[in-house]
CSV table of C-alpha atoms and ligand atoms in Angstrom, one decimal:
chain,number,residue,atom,x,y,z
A,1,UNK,CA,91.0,113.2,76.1
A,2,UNK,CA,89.9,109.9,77.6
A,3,UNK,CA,87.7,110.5,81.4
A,4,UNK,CA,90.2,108.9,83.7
A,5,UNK,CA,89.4,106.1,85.9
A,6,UNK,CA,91.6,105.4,89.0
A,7,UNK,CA,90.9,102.7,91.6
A,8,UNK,CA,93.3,100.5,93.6
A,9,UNK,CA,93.6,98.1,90.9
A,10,UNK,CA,93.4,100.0,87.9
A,11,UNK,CA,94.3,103.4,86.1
A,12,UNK,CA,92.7,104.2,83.0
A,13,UNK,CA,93.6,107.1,81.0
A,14,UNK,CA,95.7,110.7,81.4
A,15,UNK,CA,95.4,111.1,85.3
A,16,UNK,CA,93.8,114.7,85.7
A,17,UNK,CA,95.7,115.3,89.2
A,18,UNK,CA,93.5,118.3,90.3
A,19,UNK,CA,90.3,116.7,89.6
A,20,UNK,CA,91.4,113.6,91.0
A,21,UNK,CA,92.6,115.8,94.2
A,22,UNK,CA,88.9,116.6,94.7
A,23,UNK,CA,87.7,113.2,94.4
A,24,UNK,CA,89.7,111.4,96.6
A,25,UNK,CA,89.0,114.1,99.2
A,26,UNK,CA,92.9,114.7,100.1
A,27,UNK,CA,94.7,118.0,100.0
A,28,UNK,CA,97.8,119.1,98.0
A,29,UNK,CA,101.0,119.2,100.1
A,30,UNK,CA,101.7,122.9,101.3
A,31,UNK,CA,104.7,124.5,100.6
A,32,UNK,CA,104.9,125.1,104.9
A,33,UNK,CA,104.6,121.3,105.0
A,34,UNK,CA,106.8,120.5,102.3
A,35,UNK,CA,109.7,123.2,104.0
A,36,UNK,CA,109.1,121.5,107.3
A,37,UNK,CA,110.2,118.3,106.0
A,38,UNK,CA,112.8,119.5,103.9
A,39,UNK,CA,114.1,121.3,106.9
A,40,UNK,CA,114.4,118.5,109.0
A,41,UNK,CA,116.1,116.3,106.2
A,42,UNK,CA,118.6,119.1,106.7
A,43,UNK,CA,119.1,119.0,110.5
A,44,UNK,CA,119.5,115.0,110.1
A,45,UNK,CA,122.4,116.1,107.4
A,46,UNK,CA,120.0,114.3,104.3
A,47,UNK,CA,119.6,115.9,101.0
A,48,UNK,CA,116.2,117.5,100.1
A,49,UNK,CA,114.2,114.8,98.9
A,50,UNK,CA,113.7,115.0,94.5
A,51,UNK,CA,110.1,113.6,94.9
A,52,UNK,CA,109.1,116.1,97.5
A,53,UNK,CA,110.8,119.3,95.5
A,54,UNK,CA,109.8,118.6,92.3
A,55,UNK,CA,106.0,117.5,93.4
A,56,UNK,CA,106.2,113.5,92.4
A,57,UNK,CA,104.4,113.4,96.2
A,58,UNK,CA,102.0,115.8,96.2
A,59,UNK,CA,99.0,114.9,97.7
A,60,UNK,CA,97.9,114.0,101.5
A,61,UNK,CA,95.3,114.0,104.4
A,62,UNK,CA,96.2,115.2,107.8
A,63,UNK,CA,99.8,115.7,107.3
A,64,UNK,CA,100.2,118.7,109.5
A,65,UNK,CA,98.9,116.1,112.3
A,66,UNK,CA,101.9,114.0,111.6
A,67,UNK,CA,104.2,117.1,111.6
A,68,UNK,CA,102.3,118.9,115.3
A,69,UNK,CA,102.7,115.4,116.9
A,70,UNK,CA,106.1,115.1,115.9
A,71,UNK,CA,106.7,119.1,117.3
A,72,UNK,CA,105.4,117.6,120.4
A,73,UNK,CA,107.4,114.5,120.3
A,74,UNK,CA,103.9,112.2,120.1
A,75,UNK,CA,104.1,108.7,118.5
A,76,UNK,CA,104.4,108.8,114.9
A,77,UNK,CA,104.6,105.3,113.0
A,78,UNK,CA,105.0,104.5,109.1
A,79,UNK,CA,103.0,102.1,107.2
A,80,UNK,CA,103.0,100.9,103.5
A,81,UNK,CA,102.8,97.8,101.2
A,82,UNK,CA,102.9,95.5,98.0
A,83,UNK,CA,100.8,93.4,96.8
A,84,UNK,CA,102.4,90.5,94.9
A,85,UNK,CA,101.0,89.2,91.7
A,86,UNK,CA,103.3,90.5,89.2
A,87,UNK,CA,107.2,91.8,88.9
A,88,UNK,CA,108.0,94.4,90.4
A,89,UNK,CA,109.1,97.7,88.2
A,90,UNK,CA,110.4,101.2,89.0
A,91,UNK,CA,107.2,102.9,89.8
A,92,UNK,CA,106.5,100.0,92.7
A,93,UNK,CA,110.1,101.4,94.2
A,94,UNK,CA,108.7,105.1,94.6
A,95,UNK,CA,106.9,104.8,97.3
A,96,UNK,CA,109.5,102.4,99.3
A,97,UNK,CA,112.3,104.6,98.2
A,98,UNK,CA,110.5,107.2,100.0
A,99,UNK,CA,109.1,105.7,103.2
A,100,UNK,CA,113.1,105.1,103.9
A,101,UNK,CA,113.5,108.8,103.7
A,102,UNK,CA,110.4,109.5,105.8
A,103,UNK,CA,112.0,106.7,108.3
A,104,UNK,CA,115.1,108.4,108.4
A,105,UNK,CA,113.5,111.7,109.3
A,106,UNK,CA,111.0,110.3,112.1
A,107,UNK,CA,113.2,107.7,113.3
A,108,UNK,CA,110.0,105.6,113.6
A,109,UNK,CA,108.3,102.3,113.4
A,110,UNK,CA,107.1,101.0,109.9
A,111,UNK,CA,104.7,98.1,109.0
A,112,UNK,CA,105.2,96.8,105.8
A,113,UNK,CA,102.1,94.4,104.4
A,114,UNK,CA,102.7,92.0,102.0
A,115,UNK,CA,99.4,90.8,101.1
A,116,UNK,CA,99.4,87.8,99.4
A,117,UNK,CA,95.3,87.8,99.8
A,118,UNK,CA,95.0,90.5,98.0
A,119,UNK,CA,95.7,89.7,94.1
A,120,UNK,CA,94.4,86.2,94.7
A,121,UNK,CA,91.3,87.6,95.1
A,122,UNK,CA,91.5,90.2,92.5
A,123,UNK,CA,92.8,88.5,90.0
A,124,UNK,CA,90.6,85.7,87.9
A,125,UNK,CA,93.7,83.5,86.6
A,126,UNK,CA,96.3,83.8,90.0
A,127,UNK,CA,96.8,80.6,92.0
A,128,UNK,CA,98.4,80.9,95.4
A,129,UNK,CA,101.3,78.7,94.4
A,130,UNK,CA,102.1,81.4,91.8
A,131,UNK,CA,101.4,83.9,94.4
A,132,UNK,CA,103.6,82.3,96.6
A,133,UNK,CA,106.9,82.3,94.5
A,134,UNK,CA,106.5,85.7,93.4
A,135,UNK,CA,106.3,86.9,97.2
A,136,UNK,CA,109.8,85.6,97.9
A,137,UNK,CA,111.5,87.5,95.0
A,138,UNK,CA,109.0,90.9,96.2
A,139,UNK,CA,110.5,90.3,100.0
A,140,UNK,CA,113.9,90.4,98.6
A,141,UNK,CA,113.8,93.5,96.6
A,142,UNK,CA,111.9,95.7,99.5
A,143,UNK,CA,114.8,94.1,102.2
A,144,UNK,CA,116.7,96.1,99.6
A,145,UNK,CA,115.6,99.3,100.5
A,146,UNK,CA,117.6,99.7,103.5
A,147,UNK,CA,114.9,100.1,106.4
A,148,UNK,CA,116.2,100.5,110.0
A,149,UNK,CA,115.9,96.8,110.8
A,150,UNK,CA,115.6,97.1,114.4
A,151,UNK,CA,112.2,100.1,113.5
A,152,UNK,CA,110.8,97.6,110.6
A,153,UNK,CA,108.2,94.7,110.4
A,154,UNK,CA,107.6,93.3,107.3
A,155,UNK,CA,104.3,90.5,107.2
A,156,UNK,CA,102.3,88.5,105.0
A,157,UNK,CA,98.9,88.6,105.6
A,158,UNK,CA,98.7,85.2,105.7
A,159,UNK,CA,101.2,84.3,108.0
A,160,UNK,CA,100.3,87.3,110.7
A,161,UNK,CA,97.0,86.6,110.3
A,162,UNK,CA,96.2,84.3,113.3
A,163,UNK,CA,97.8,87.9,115.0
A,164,UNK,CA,95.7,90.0,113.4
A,165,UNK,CA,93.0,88.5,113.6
A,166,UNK,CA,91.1,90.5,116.7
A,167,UNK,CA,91.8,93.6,114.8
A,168,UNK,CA,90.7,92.0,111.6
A,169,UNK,CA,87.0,91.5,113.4
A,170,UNK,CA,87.0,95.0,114.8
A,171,UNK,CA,87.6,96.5,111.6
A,172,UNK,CA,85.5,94.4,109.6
A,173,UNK,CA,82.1,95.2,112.2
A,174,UNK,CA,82.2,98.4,111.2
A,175,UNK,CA,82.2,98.2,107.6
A,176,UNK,CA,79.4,98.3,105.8
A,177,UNK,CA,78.6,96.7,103.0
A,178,UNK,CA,77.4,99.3,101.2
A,179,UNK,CA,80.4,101.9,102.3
A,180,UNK,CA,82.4,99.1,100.9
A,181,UNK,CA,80.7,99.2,97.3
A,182,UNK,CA,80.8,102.8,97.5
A,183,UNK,CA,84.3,103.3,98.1
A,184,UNK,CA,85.4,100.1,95.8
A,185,UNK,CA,83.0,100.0,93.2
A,186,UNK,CA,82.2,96.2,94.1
A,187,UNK,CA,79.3,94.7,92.4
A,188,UNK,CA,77.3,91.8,93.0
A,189,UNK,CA,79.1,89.4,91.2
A,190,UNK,CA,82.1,90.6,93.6
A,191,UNK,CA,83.2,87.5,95.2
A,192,UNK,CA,83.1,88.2,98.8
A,193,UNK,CA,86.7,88.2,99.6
A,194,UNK,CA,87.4,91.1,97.5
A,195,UNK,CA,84.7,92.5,99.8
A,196,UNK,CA,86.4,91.5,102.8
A,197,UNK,CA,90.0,92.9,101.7
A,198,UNK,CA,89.6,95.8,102.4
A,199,UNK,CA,89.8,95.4,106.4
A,200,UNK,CA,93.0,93.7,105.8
A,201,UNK,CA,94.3,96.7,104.6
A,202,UNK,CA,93.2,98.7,107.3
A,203,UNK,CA,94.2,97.2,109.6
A,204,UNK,CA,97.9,97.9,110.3
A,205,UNK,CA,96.8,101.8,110.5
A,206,UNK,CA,95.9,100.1,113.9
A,207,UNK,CA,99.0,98.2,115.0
A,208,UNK,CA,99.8,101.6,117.3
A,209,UNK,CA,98.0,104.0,119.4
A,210,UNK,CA,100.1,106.9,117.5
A,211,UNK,CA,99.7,108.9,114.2
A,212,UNK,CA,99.6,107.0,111.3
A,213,UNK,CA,101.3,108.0,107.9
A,214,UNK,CA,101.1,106.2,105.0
A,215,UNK,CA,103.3,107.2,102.0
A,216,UNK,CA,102.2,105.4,98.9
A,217,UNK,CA,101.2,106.0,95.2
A,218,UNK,CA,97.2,108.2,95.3
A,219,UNK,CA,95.2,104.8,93.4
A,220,UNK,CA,95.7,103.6,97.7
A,221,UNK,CA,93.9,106.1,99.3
A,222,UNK,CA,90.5,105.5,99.0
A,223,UNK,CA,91.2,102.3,102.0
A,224,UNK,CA,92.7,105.1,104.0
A,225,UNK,CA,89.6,107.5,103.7
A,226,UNK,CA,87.5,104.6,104.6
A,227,UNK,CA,89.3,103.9,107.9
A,228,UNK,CA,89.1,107.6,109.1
A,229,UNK,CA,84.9,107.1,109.4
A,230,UNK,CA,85.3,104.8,112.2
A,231,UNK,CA,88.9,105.2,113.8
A,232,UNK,CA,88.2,107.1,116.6
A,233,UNK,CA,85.5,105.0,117.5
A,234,UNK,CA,87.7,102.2,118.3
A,235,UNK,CA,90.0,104.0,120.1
A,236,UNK,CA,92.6,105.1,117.5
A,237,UNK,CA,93.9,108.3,115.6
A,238,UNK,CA,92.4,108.5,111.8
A,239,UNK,CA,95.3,107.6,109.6
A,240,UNK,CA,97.2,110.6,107.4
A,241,UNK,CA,98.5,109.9,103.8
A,242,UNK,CA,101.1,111.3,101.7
A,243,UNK,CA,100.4,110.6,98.1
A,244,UNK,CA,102.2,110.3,94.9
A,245,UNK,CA,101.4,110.6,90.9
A,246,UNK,CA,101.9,107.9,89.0
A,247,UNK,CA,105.4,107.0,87.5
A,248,UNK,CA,103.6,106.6,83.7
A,249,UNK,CA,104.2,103.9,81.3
A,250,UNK,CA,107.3,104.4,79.0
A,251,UNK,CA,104.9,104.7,76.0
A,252,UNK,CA,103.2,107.9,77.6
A,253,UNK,CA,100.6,109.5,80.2
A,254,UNK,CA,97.9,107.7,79.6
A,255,UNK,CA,97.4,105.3,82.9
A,256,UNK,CA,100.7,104.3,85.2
A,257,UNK,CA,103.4,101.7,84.4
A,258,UNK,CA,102.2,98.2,84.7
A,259,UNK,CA,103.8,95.0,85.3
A,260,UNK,CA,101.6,93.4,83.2
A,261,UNK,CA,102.3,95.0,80.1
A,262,UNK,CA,106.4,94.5,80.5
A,263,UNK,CA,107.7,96.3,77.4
A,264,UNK,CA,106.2,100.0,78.7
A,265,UNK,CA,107.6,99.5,82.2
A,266,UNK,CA,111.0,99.2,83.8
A,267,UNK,CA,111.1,96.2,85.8
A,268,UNK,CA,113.5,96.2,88.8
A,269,UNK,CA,115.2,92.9,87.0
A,270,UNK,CA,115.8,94.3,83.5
A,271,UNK,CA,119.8,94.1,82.6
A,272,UNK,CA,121.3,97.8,81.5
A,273,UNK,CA,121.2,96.7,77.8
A,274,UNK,CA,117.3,95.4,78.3
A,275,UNK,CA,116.8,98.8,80.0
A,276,UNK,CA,118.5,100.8,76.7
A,277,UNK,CA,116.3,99.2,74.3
A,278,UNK,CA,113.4,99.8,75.6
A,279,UNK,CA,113.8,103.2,76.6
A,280,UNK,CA,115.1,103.8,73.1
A,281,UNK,CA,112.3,101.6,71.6
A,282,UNK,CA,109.4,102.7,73.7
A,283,UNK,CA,109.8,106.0,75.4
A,284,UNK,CA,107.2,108.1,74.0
A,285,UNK,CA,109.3,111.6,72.6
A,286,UNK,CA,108.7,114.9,72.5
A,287,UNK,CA,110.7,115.5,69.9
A,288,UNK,CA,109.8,116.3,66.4
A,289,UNK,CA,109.4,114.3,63.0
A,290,UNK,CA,113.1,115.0,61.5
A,291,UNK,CA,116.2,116.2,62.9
A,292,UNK,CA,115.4,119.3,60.6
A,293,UNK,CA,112.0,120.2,62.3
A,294,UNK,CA,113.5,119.3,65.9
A,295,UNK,CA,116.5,121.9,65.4
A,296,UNK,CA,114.0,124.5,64.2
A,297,UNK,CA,110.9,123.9,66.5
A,298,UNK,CA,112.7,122.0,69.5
A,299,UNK,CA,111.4,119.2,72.0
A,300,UNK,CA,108.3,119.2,74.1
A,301,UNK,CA,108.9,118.7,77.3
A,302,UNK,CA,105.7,118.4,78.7
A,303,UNK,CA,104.8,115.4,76.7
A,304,UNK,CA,108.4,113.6,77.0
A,305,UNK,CA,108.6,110.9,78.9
A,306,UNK,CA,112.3,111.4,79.2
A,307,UNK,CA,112.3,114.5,80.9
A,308,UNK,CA,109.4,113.7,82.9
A,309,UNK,CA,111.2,111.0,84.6
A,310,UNK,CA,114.5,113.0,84.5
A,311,UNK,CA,112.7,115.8,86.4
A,312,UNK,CA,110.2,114.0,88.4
A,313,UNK,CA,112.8,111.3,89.7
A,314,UNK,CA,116.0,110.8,88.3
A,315,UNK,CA,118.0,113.9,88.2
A,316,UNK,CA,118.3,115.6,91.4
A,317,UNK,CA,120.5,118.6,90.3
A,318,UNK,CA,118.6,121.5,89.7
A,319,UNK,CA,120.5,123.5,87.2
A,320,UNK,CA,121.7,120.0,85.5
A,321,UNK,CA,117.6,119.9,84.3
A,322,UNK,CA,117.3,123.5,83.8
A,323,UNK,CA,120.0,122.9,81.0
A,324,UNK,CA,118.6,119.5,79.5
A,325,UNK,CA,115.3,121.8,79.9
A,326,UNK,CA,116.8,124.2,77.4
A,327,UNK,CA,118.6,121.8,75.6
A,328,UNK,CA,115.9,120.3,74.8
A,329,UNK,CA,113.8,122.6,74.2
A,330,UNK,CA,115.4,124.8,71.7
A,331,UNK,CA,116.3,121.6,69.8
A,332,UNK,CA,120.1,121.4,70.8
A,333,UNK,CA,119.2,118.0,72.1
A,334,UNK,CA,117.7,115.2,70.2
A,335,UNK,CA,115.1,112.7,71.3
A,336,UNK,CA,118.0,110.2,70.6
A,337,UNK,CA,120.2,112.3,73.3
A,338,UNK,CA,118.1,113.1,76.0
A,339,UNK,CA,116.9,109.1,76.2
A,340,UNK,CA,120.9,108.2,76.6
A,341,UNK,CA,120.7,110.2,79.6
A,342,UNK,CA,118.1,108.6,80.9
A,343,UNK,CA,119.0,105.1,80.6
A,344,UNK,CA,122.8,105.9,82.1
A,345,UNK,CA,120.4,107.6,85.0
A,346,UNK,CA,117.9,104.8,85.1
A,347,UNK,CA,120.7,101.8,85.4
A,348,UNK,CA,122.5,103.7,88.1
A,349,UNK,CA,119.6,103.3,90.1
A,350,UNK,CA,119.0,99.4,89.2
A,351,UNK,CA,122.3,98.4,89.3
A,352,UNK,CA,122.3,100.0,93.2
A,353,UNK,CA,119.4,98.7,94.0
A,354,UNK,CA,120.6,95.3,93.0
A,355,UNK,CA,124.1,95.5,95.1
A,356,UNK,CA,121.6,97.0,98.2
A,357,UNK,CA,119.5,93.5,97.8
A,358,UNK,CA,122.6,91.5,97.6
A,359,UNK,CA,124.2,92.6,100.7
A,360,UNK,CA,120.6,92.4,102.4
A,361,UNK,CA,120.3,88.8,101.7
A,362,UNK,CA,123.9,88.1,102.8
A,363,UNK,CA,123.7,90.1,106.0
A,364,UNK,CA,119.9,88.5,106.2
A,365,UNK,CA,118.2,91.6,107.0
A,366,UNK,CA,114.9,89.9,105.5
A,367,UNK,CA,115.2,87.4,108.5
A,368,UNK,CA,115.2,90.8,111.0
A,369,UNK,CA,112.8,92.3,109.1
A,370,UNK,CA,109.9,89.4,109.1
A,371,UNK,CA,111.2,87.6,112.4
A,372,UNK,CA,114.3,88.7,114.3
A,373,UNK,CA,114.4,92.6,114.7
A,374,UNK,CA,113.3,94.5,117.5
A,375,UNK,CA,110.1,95.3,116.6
A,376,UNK,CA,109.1,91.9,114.0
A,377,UNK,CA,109.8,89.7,117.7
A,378,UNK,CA,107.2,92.3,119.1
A,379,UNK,CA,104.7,91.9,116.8
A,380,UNK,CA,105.1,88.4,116.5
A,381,UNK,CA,104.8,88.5,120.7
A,382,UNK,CA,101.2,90.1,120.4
A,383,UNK,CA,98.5,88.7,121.8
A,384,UNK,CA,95.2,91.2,120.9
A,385,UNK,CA,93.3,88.6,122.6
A,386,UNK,CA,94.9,89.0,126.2
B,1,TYM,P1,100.9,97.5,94.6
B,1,TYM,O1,101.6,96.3,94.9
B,1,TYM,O2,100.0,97.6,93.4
B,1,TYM,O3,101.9,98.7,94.6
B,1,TYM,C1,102.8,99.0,95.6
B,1,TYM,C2,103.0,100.5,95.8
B,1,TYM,O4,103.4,101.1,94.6
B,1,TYM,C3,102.5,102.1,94.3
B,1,TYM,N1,102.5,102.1,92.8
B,1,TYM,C4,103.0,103.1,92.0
B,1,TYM,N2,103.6,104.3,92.4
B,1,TYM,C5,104.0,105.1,91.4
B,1,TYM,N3,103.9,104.8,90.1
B,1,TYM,C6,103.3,103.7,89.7
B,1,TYM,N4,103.2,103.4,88.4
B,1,TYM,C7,102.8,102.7,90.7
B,1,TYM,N5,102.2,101.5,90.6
B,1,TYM,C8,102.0,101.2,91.9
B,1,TYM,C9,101.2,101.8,94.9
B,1,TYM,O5,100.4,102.9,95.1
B,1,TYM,C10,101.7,101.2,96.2
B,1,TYM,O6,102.0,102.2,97.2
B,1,TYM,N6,97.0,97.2,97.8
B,1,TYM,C11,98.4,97.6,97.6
B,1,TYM,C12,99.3,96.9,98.6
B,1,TYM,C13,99.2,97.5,100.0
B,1,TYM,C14,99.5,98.8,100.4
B,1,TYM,C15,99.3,98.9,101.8
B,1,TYM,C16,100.0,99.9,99.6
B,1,TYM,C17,98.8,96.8,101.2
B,1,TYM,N7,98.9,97.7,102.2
B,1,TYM,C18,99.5,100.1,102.4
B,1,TYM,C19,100.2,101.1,100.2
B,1,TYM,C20,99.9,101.2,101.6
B,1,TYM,C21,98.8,97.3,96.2
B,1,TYM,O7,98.2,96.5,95.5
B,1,TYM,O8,100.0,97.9,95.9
């Protein structure tokens, strides 16, 4: 088996969750943690979260200081983001899909970055001009989400930057350069942006004197380690995480699903027929050479991409993938069957998403979200100088 490599920008091989657990110097979730929220998503009358249940999220650091301060009824505020420089695919929608449902159970602020900095910097061949058009189609899909509007700022670095900025300078005094390399693996040929980014990224953990919680995919959590070495000293809580797996490539487990390798991943654009042939083309199967040998030996579910994302995401009903489970296994079901429940499961979820970006753009919740709501006005009132 290929040694993984994760890093903000890249994942390399079968993620080995446990070891990477011990790397990243986070915690699994706790079954008390994972009751309290479950709990709470009852008393607000929401269903059990699928992610949280069937361990999709299931890493963090400090959640039980998110869940004690919101016992006492202390601040709590959300914070995640994307990075345009590619489309956007189903795996990008995981960690949105749940920061709504952690909004809905906090009823709480979220910051949503949009750094446009970031892939310019990263990435050799991007110009901002391409950068640019690709935010506007990345704006539209997360104002699809559904975030309480009047609880939600969504900014582009370099638009709120000239707000930002005194934060930017506290941050950046007190990184090192050479916590930076360590964390990042920069080298010296590094140009010194990339170098820089990564107070950028730290800095809306500061945008409230509250707890912090970021829910996003584990690749972003070594920025959110970094912050906690210096946090307190300028007057803030350390941030807490709640961290995901990757949502893999269609073709299989090793690394996560890419935009820029478009035939393995879902993109959030894909038609239903687009979405059917490549599920049937390139969803890597469990199943077994011939019909023959499948009815006799049976499906492997712990290598099927199917199931995984059936189970992992897309079918919340618990005895519904107890049966495909044993379907599947014991060779009732074919490779051919279990991907037609996926791709009827898989297009149920675009084609909502779609109508839910729709109706955003025509009841302009983007506008609220970047300028008009409650809390974008406030932001954009800020003055860190004063
Ligand atoms: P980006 O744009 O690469 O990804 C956006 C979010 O999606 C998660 N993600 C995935 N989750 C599950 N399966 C996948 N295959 C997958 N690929 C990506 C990422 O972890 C991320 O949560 N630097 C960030 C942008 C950013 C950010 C933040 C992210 C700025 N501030 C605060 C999280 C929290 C980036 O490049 O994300």
């Amino acid at each position: 088996m290929t040694e993984h490599k994760v890093t903000p920008w890249d994942v390399e091989g079968k993620v080995d969750y446990d070891k990477l657990i011990s790397q990243f110097g986070v915690k699994y979730i706790t079954d008390e943690q994972k009751a309290y929220l479950q709990e709470l998503a009852k008393a607000k009358g929401l269903e059990e979260h699928v992610f949280l249940k069937r361990g999709l999220f299931f890493a963090q650091m400090d959640l039980d200081k998110i869940i004690s301060a919101h016992k006492k009824g202390e601040s709590i505020f959300l914070y995640t983001g994307r990075a345009p420089g590619g489309e956007m695919h189903t795996g990008h929608l995981i960690p949105f899909m749940f920061t709504k449902f952690l909004q809905d159970l906090f009823d709480c602020n979220l910051y949503v970055q949009i750094p446009d900095d970031e892939k310019f910097l990263f990435k050799k061949d991007l110009t901002m001009d391409t950068i640019s058009s690709m935010v506007d189609t990345d704006l539209k899909q997360i104002a699809g989400i559904g975030f309480n509007p009047d609880k939600t700022f969504i900014f582009r670095n370099s638009q709120f930057i000239q707000k930002m900025y005194p934060l930017v300078l506290e941050t950046a005094k007190r990184i090192t350069f050479s916590q930076a390399r360590n964390t990042f693996g920069f080298e010296n040929d590094s140009n010194v942006g990339k170098i820089f980014y990564p107070t950028l990224q730290i800095v809306p953990t500061f945008f409230e004197k509250g707890f912090c919680l970021i829910p996003c995919a584990i690749d972003q959590n070594p920025y959110f380690l970094l912050q906690r070495d210096f946090a307190q000293k300028m007057g803030y809580e350390k941030n807490c995480t709640i961290l995901s797996k990757f949502l893999t490539a269609l073709t299989g487990p090793e690394g996560k699903m890419s935009a820029s390798n478009p035939d393995k991943a879902i993109l959030l654009t894909d038609e239903p027929n687009k979405v059917k042939k490549k599920i049937n083309k390139h969803a890597f199967s469990g199943g077994r050479g011939t019909i023959e040998e499948h009815r006799e030996l049976g499906g492997d579910c712990a290598i099927d991409v199917s199931y995984q994302w059936l189970y992992n995401i897309f079918e919340k009903d618990d005895s519904r993938i107890e049966e495909i489970k044993s379907l599947y296994s014991s060779g009732e079901m074919l490779s051919g069957e279990i991907k037609k429940i996926l791709i009827e499961k898989v297009n149920e979820l675009l084609v909502s998403h779609r109508e839910n970006v729709s109706s955003a753009f025509e009841n302009g919740l983007l506008d609220k979200y970047m300028h008009s709501g409650k809390l974008a006005k406030e932001m954009w009132a800020k003055n860190y100088f004063e």
